[in-house]
XYZ file of C-alpha atoms in Angstrom:
566
model
C -12.169 -48.472 139.426
C -13.893 -47.426 136.186
C -11.421 -45.575 133.949
C -13.821 -45.237 131.016
C -14.916 -41.676 130.298
C -18.493 -40.857 129.409
C -20.225 -37.794 128.014
C -23.833 -36.690 127.735
C -25.398 -35.375 124.534
C -28.698 -33.511 124.841
C -30.904 -32.944 121.795
C -33.865 -30.570 122.058
C -36.349 -31.245 119.260
C -39.689 -29.657 118.414
C -41.746 -32.121 120.461
C -39.319 -33.567 122.986
C -35.835 -33.582 124.456
C -33.627 -36.669 124.409
C -30.430 -37.276 126.326
C -27.870 -40.025 125.777
C -24.862 -41.154 127.771
C -22.127 -42.190 125.358
C -18.792 -43.923 125.815
C -16.312 -41.261 124.659
C -13.852 -43.933 123.509
C -16.062 -45.617 120.906
C -19.411 -43.812 120.692
C -21.377 -46.701 122.150
C -24.693 -45.680 123.700
C -24.861 -46.528 127.402
C -28.364 -45.232 128.070
C -30.929 -42.831 126.679
C -34.099 -41.072 127.737
C -36.794 -39.074 125.937
C -39.161 -36.554 127.519
C -42.158 -35.077 125.678
C -42.907 -31.474 126.597
C -46.052 -31.533 128.736
C -47.324 -28.061 127.848
C -46.509 -28.472 124.170
C -48.409 -31.787 124.111
C -51.484 -29.861 125.259
C -50.996 -27.300 122.452
C -50.637 -24.513 124.987
C -49.465 -21.052 123.867
C -49.812 -21.938 120.176
C -52.160 -20.570 117.506
C -51.482 -22.494 114.290
C -53.906 -20.321 112.309
C -51.723 -17.333 113.234
C -48.458 -19.222 112.674
C -47.721 -18.802 116.395
C -45.726 -21.606 118.045
C -44.312 -20.912 121.500
C -42.699 -23.174 124.124
C -42.475 -22.598 127.833
C -38.967 -22.736 129.363
C -40.325 -25.013 132.090
C -40.828 -27.714 129.457
C -37.129 -27.449 128.646
C -36.018 -27.434 132.298
C -38.224 -30.343 133.323
C -37.113 -32.358 130.304
C -33.454 -31.585 130.977
C -33.601 -32.820 134.564
C -35.805 -35.824 133.842
C -33.790 -37.214 130.922
C -30.345 -36.793 132.474
C -31.370 -38.294 135.810
C -33.065 -41.205 134.057
C -30.000 -41.761 131.848
C -27.701 -41.804 134.877
C -30.004 -44.180 136.746
C -30.217 -46.561 133.781
C -26.434 -46.494 133.387
C -25.728 -47.444 136.985
C -26.363 -44.356 139.087
C -23.549 -43.219 141.353
C -21.265 -45.926 139.947
C -21.058 -44.080 136.627
C -21.730 -40.484 137.675
C -18.085 -39.699 138.516
C -17.002 -40.934 135.079
C -19.193 -38.414 133.226
C -16.842 -35.676 132.065
C -18.791 -33.496 129.660
C -22.209 -32.311 128.520
C -23.184 -30.569 125.290
C -26.528 -29.405 123.974
C -28.177 -28.873 120.611
C -31.571 -27.263 120.056
C -33.944 -26.225 117.311
C -33.313 -22.824 115.828
C -33.843 -20.068 115.517
C -35.746 -20.441 118.805
C -35.046 -17.277 120.838
C -36.519 -15.813 124.019
C -36.654 -12.466 125.805
C -34.551 -12.406 129.002
C -33.859 -9.970 131.823
C -30.403 -8.774 132.903
C -29.749 -12.025 134.750
C -30.382 -14.010 131.573
C -33.655 -15.417 132.935
C -36.424 -15.941 130.351
C -39.265 -13.561 131.144
C -41.734 -16.458 131.326
C -39.908 -17.520 134.515
C -40.338 -14.088 136.118
C -43.383 -12.704 137.977
C -46.245 -11.577 135.783
C -45.117 -13.322 132.603
C -45.644 -17.028 133.359
C -48.569 -17.394 130.929
C -47.556 -14.802 128.329
C -46.577 -16.463 125.019
C -44.470 -13.440 124.043
C -42.303 -14.093 127.112
C -41.619 -17.676 125.994
C -39.324 -19.262 123.437
C -40.427 -18.481 119.881
C -40.095 -21.863 118.182
C -38.243 -22.154 114.860
C -41.464 -22.681 112.895
C -43.215 -19.629 114.362
C -43.868 -17.281 111.423
C -45.525 -14.397 113.247
C -42.602 -12.224 112.097
C -43.347 -12.478 108.361
C -44.000 -8.724 108.085
C -40.821 -7.930 109.998
C -38.732 -10.245 107.814
C -40.040 -8.510 104.701
C -39.107 -5.143 106.205
C -35.585 -6.370 106.989
C -35.135 -7.559 103.412
C -36.303 -4.247 101.964
C -34.327 -2.212 104.526
C -31.086 -4.054 103.741
C -31.137 -2.737 100.164
C -30.572 0.811 101.478
C -27.061 0.084 102.742
C -23.828 -0.032 100.791
C -22.743 -3.078 102.785
C -24.865 -6.134 102.086
C -25.552 -7.352 105.614
C -27.546 -10.295 104.256
C -24.724 -11.641 102.088
C -23.841 -14.521 104.425
C -27.437 -15.695 104.944
C -28.199 -16.290 101.281
C -29.355 -12.730 100.580
C -32.838 -13.211 102.093
C -33.815 -12.868 105.747
C -36.443 -15.301 107.034
C -39.305 -14.915 109.480
C -37.961 -18.054 111.183
C -34.903 -16.127 112.373
C -33.620 -14.081 115.306
C -34.210 -10.410 114.347
C -37.627 -10.841 112.718
C -38.905 -12.603 115.824
C -37.371 -10.050 118.185
C -38.857 -7.092 116.348
C -42.283 -8.713 116.158
C -42.362 -9.410 119.904
C -41.160 -5.912 120.794
C -43.862 -4.365 118.612
C -46.586 -6.736 119.714
C -46.207 -6.603 123.493
C -45.291 -3.379 125.364
C -45.034 -5.207 128.694
C -42.533 -7.706 127.331
C -40.725 -4.932 125.485
C -40.238 -2.920 128.684
C -38.989 -5.964 130.609
C -36.641 -7.273 127.896
C -32.928 -6.745 128.424
C -31.611 -9.143 125.784
C -32.670 -11.797 123.277
C -31.209 -15.281 123.592
C -31.215 -18.454 121.516
C -32.314 -21.686 123.162
C -28.942 -23.312 122.377
C -27.158 -20.502 124.271
C -29.485 -20.454 127.248
C -29.269 -24.132 128.267
C -25.437 -24.095 128.769
C -25.829 -20.739 130.562
C -28.434 -22.337 132.836
C -26.334 -25.431 133.560
C -23.238 -23.371 134.403
C -25.101 -21.091 136.804
C -24.943 -17.944 134.675
C -26.513 -14.831 136.175
C -25.428 -12.041 133.791
C -26.826 -11.990 130.253
C -23.841 -9.990 129.009
C -21.470 -12.826 129.953
C -23.388 -15.537 128.142
C -21.246 -17.348 125.559
C -23.039 -17.160 122.224
C -22.938 -19.929 119.646
C -21.109 -19.189 116.380
C -23.605 -21.490 114.691
C -26.704 -19.602 115.868
C -25.236 -16.122 115.549
C -23.894 -16.620 112.030
C -26.819 -18.436 110.477
C -29.701 -16.533 112.092
C -28.534 -13.247 113.678
C -26.372 -11.706 110.893
C -23.106 -12.080 112.838
C -20.114 -12.262 110.486
C -16.360 -12.075 110.777
C -16.312 -9.470 108.001
C -18.547 -7.177 110.089
C -16.464 -7.766 113.257
C -19.642 -8.977 114.872
C -23.226 -7.916 114.269
C -24.212 -5.201 111.808
C -23.910 -1.705 113.321
C -26.612 -0.169 115.499
C -27.518 2.149 112.629
C -28.766 -0.790 110.585
C -31.246 -1.767 113.280
C -32.194 1.629 114.714
C -33.129 2.920 111.246
C -35.220 -0.203 110.694
C -37.198 0.552 113.870
C -36.263 2.820 116.814
C -37.349 -0.016 119.125
C -34.072 -1.721 118.185
C -31.912 1.311 118.948
C -29.004 0.316 121.176
C -30.079 -3.321 121.269
C -26.849 -4.694 119.828
C -24.969 -3.342 122.875
C -26.941 -5.780 125.025
C -26.290 -8.736 122.747
C -22.805 -9.904 121.746
C -19.797 -9.305 119.554
C -17.775 -12.478 120.116
C -19.031 -15.945 119.277
C -17.747 -19.428 120.090
C -17.550 -22.717 118.238
C -19.018 -25.762 119.933
C -15.703 -27.432 120.672
C -15.138 -24.799 123.373
C -16.368 -25.017 126.976
C -19.094 -22.688 128.199
C -18.069 -23.482 131.787
C -18.534 -26.193 134.372
C -21.672 -27.592 135.900
C -22.903 -25.328 138.700
C -23.327 -26.600 142.261
C -27.077 -26.295 141.916
C -27.286 -28.350 138.737
C -24.660 -30.832 139.845
C -26.831 -31.475 142.869
C -30.039 -31.711 140.872
C -28.508 -34.166 138.383
C -26.320 -36.168 140.745
C -23.147 -35.222 138.856
C -19.868 -33.504 139.693
C -19.087 -29.797 139.375
C -16.056 -30.936 137.356
C -18.325 -31.770 134.430
C -17.533 -29.462 131.495
C -20.489 -27.939 129.643
C -19.816 -27.134 125.995
C -21.037 -24.203 123.924
C -24.346 -25.089 122.289
C -25.393 -25.212 118.625
C -28.392 -26.049 116.467
C -29.586 -29.641 116.192
C -28.860 -30.108 112.501
C -25.309 -28.823 112.767
C -24.431 -31.161 115.617
C -26.463 -33.880 113.917
C -24.289 -33.575 110.830
C -21.245 -34.223 113.008
C -22.966 -37.190 114.660
C -23.822 -38.426 111.168
C -20.134 -38.356 110.209
C -20.473 -35.693 107.543
C -17.838 -35.520 104.805
C -16.847 -32.520 102.673
C -19.412 -31.838 99.954
C -21.812 -34.479 101.253
C -25.247 -33.078 102.040
C -26.405 -34.277 105.453
C -30.191 -34.162 105.575
C -31.642 -34.130 109.071
C -35.202 -35.233 108.403
C -37.854 -34.661 111.030
C -40.810 -32.281 111.166
C -38.780 -30.123 108.763
C -35.403 -30.765 107.181
C -32.179 -28.989 107.810
C -29.548 -29.726 105.188
C -25.907 -29.238 106.116
C -22.839 -29.203 103.886
C -19.228 -28.521 104.878
C -16.387 -27.436 102.611
C -12.779 -26.314 103.019
C -12.542 -22.571 103.643
C -10.256 -21.985 100.684
C -12.777 -23.562 98.298
C -15.478 -21.078 99.319
C -13.269 -17.992 99.403
C -15.085 -15.221 97.562
C -18.051 -17.494 96.812
C -21.525 -16.783 98.195
C -24.417 -19.205 97.727
C -27.670 -17.340 97.167
C -30.971 -18.332 98.706
C -29.698 -20.698 101.417
C -29.732 -20.310 105.216
C -26.203 -19.066 105.536
C -22.555 -20.003 105.311
C -20.491 -19.603 108.455
C -16.895 -20.439 109.291
C -16.949 -23.024 112.084
C -20.704 -23.402 112.443
C -20.412 -27.174 111.990
C -16.739 -28.206 112.147
C -14.279 -25.571 113.414
C -11.966 -24.466 110.616
C -14.332 -25.381 107.783
C -17.209 -23.560 106.136
C -20.652 -24.714 107.203
C -23.533 -24.183 104.769
C -27.174 -24.649 105.736
C -30.356 -25.131 103.728
C -33.621 -26.909 104.449
C -37.334 -27.473 103.951
C -39.830 -25.750 106.262
C -42.080 -28.810 106.278
C -41.114 -32.434 105.729
C -42.474 -34.827 108.331
C -45.017 -32.091 109.065
C -46.423 -32.621 105.555
C -47.155 -36.269 106.315
C -48.448 -35.398 109.791
C -50.800 -32.825 108.265
C -52.242 -35.431 105.896
C -52.589 -37.947 108.701
C -54.509 -35.408 110.768
C -56.655 -34.516 107.775
C -57.813 -38.054 107.104
C -58.095 -38.769 110.840
C -60.918 -36.277 111.233
C -63.556 -38.989 111.828
C -61.319 -40.640 114.425
C -60.788 -37.364 116.243
C -64.341 -36.052 116.094
C -66.809 -38.897 115.583
C -65.414 -42.070 117.101
C -65.910 -41.015 120.716
C -69.546 -40.182 119.903
C -70.279 -43.752 118.841
C -73.049 -45.542 120.688
C -71.537 -48.916 119.765
C -68.374 -48.754 121.895
C -67.476 -47.197 125.228
C -65.264 -44.118 125.593
C -62.147 -45.998 126.689
C -62.378 -48.413 123.762
C -62.949 -45.536 121.354
C -59.831 -43.731 122.538
C -57.747 -46.914 122.418
C -58.995 -47.663 118.896
C -58.209 -44.094 117.815
C -54.615 -44.389 119.084
C -54.170 -47.787 117.434
C -55.382 -46.627 114.031
C -53.477 -43.335 114.064
C -50.249 -45.191 114.814
C -50.702 -47.265 111.653
C -51.822 -44.631 109.150
C -48.484 -43.439 107.725
C -46.918 -46.906 107.528
C -49.979 -48.383 105.806
C -50.232 -45.426 103.420
C -46.579 -45.961 102.529
C -47.215 -49.668 101.854
C -50.247 -48.946 99.680
C -48.489 -46.110 97.826
C -45.547 -48.387 97.066
C -47.906 -51.029 95.657
C -49.257 -48.518 93.126
C -46.305 -49.472 90.956
C -43.959 -47.583 88.670
C -46.474 -46.260 86.155
C -46.862 -42.538 85.570
C -49.547 -40.701 87.535
C -51.466 -37.425 87.451
C -51.352 -36.137 91.019
C -48.738 -33.434 91.637
C -48.109 -31.533 94.874
C -45.942 -28.671 96.116
C -44.616 -29.066 99.653
C -44.803 -25.451 100.891
C -47.378 -26.149 103.615
C -45.249 -24.185 106.067
C -43.725 -21.818 103.546
C -40.398 -22.295 101.796
C -37.042 -22.246 103.553
C -34.682 -23.061 100.665
C -34.081 -22.068 97.981
C -35.024 -18.380 98.507
C -36.870 -18.229 101.819
C -40.497 -17.171 101.624
C -42.728 -18.147 104.525
C -45.802 -16.598 102.892
C -45.997 -19.286 100.232
C -48.600 -22.035 100.453
C -48.694 -25.644 99.314
C -50.949 -27.094 96.639
C -51.974 -30.294 94.890
C -53.110 -30.653 91.298
C -54.241 -33.471 89.036
C -56.940 -34.765 91.359
C -59.740 -36.918 89.996
C -62.503 -39.106 91.342
C -59.967 -41.918 91.148
C -57.575 -40.221 93.561
C -57.578 -42.097 96.841
C -55.579 -41.605 100.041
C -52.487 -43.603 98.927
C -52.303 -41.653 95.649
C -52.671 -38.370 97.522
C -49.950 -39.460 99.933
C -47.661 -40.492 97.049
C -47.956 -36.995 95.590
C -47.095 -35.395 98.940
C -44.108 -37.707 99.415
C -42.865 -36.896 95.935
C -43.259 -33.172 96.637
C -40.992 -33.382 99.658
C -38.428 -35.236 97.524
C -38.677 -32.608 94.796
C -38.132 -29.970 97.471
C -34.954 -31.817 98.422
C -33.837 -31.845 94.791
C -34.362 -28.103 94.450
C -31.865 -27.627 97.294
C -29.268 -29.899 95.670
C -29.773 -28.039 92.389
C -29.257 -24.677 94.074
C -25.918 -25.737 95.565
C -24.712 -27.159 92.265
C -25.956 -24.189 90.236
C -23.935 -21.924 92.548
C -20.750 -23.935 92.064
C -20.889 -26.077 95.220
C -20.956 -29.770 94.214
C -23.007 -32.312 96.149
C -21.098 -35.604 96.102
C -23.372 -37.692 98.309
C -26.371 -37.700 100.654
C -26.403 -38.701 104.325
C -29.803 -39.179 105.935
C -30.464 -38.940 109.648
C -33.540 -38.463 111.784
C -36.853 -40.204 112.308
C -38.076 -40.141 108.707
C -34.727 -41.380 107.402
C -34.754 -44.399 109.698
C -38.460 -45.234 109.687
C -39.632 -44.681 106.105
C -37.907 -46.845 103.475
C -40.595 -45.810 100.982
C -39.748 -42.109 101.179
C -35.991 -42.704 101.296
C -36.103 -44.873 98.176
C -38.192 -42.268 96.386
C -35.708 -39.562 97.386
C -32.791 -41.600 96.041
C -34.752 -42.046 92.801
C -35.540 -38.323 92.508
C -32.025 -37.153 93.419
C -30.466 -39.876 91.255
C -27.812 -40.546 93.862
C -27.346 -42.974 96.771
C -28.490 -42.075 100.274
C -26.679 -43.506 103.301
C -28.717 -43.753 106.534
C -26.825 -43.289 109.770
C -27.110 -46.095 112.287
C -27.349 -44.183 115.596
C -30.953 -43.617 116.675
C -30.347 -40.219 118.292
C -27.764 -38.867 115.866
C -28.079 -35.212 116.899
C -27.520 -36.194 120.528
C -24.505 -38.260 119.436
C -23.092 -35.186 117.701
C -23.600 -33.213 120.902
C -21.783 -35.961 122.803
C -18.857 -35.699 120.371
C -18.612 -31.972 121.030
C -18.857 -32.642 124.779
C -15.881 -34.999 124.482
C -13.808 -32.299 122.779
C -14.868 -29.518 125.158
C -13.943 -31.794 128.083
C -10.496 -32.487 126.607
C -11.078 -36.191 125.955
C -10.494 -35.748 122.219
C -8.243 -33.085 120.741
C -10.636 -31.934 118.007
C -13.972 -32.779 116.496
C -12.478 -34.733 113.586
C -10.777 -37.072 116.064
C -14.005 -37.421 118.041
C -15.979 -38.225 114.879
C -13.498 -40.934 113.916
C -13.460 -42.522 117.368
C -17.168 -42.173 118.218
C -18.828 -42.573 114.813
C -21.109 -45.607 114.627
C -21.435 -45.972 110.854
C -24.428 -46.537 108.600
C -27.258 -49.053 108.678
C -28.605 -48.822 105.134
C -27.947 -47.368 101.702
C -30.607 -46.646 99.098
C -29.563 -46.879 95.452
C -31.535 -44.932 92.823
C -33.852 -46.867 90.553
C -32.869 -45.524 87.143
C -36.007 -46.985 85.552
C -37.933 -44.134 87.177
C -35.502 -41.413 86.116
C -37.463 -40.208 83.086
C -40.756 -40.012 84.993
C -39.328 -38.178 87.978
C -37.392 -35.731 85.800
C -40.643 -34.838 84.045
C -42.564 -34.575 87.315
C -39.837 -32.386 88.795
C -40.173 -29.904 85.933
C -43.931 -29.884 86.518
C -43.303 -29.321 90.242
C -41.129 -26.307 89.410
C -43.760 -24.951 87.020
C -46.537 -25.326 89.579
C -44.317 -23.648 92.141
C -43.742 -20.688 89.826
C -47.503 -20.347 89.392
C -48.031 -20.437 93.162
C -45.468 -17.677 93.651
C -47.308 -15.470 91.150
C -50.643 -16.380 92.743
C -49.269 -15.442 96.157
C -48.313 -11.970 94.888
C -51.715 -11.200 93.347
C -53.584 -8.151 94.513
C -56.671 -9.161 96.463
C -59.520 -6.703 95.906
C -62.637 -6.478 98.086
C -65.584 -8.381 96.690
C -68.354 -6.102 95.442
C -71.745 -7.626 94.706
């Protein structure tokens, strides 16, 4: 008889969902599975030129079922299924969706299956820029500062800006919408068989960092705050939530339907969800005052501190500080960069234009060979650029970039800002261009560290997790050089999923609290990058130039554009 207890961590990313089965005693991975969203891979429901990025709930459901069933099969099937005691989920955020009274996303109801406004509004969707600006201006009219716990600036990436934009943009969706639900809240609700949106357990993490929930306000800001912003929001808070839950608490048990679909028991406990970075920080064994950088398409930077240290202290221009959003009983602080891996992906796509548009037209090779060659070359571009950029040496250089290709998240959120590159010459080639972009993302990371320290919150170390952290030594070394501090890289491949598994173990009662789970299930670090102090003078100078160029871009962004008259 197998007495070992296992848990499942599920990590929903921007492009895919990954599930892992983990031994709750020691954190060892038993099996894993990754599923790429089929509709997302086809670029359905997205309009990048409009900053619209939507995901269909069927992608999430299909990925959920596929990855868990594959994990169970790889781990031994029925022989292990009875030993799985808990499931927990993390997702991107803020990624909300309009639901009906039963808590069903409208895209799963008749008439809305192909309507992007009835789908999940992905974190990087910035269609609510106008609404975010209105929220920021509106908040100044109230004696109570309802933005005080989200850094003083509301972002278009967040809950209320997206809700208001959808309600204004689509009367049909507006009329059918009962409530507005984060992805990390909906998946546990789905797995536990929820059928009443009012009874959905809402994540403290999501509510505090993105929806203006705060203990000081006894919940959300009052209806007056929202109804005076726009009458469309009148009475909406009554259909949302007042109470929130930390992720060490159970959302319920696996429903009969989902137990049957997954081949698991209805005794499996499903934990309250949270955002990927917050659970990833736990999986990455975060320590007080260590900045855990989850580096993927964007970055989300998490820091935890004792509550008493932050009493009466508010950090301006970050993405919120919330009691229990990461580790229950401690203050969780969030920052981040709106584009990180996306910056490198953008450049790869830019220089891949001939591969994407000309190669298949060649008369020298057949179509199948052209497509295979395209895939082979694209897979090598970033790694070879990194190698060539590293070989450029330590000498000073002219190219300078700003990393705001998807706006700026921290410090001081502004999704209207654009990126730039200066210092180009006829001698600038692709590796030099790439070096400037890589440096820009590292300077963006430094601006976040500086903001914490300027506001009296020390940063004592850096923990790196995610795909970029594990796969790009060139960028990690440059970041250590720019930050002038060591960076430890966590060993576990799917660190966010491991963090979810740790929370599943606590929710299921296997471990008494998340600190105990972290100690027992943590897998340690695989590398540590030490700063090269020989580059300190150069990078300090380039960082000041980065800040100066950024200040110019902010002024340029605010300029009044007048119609051209011939």
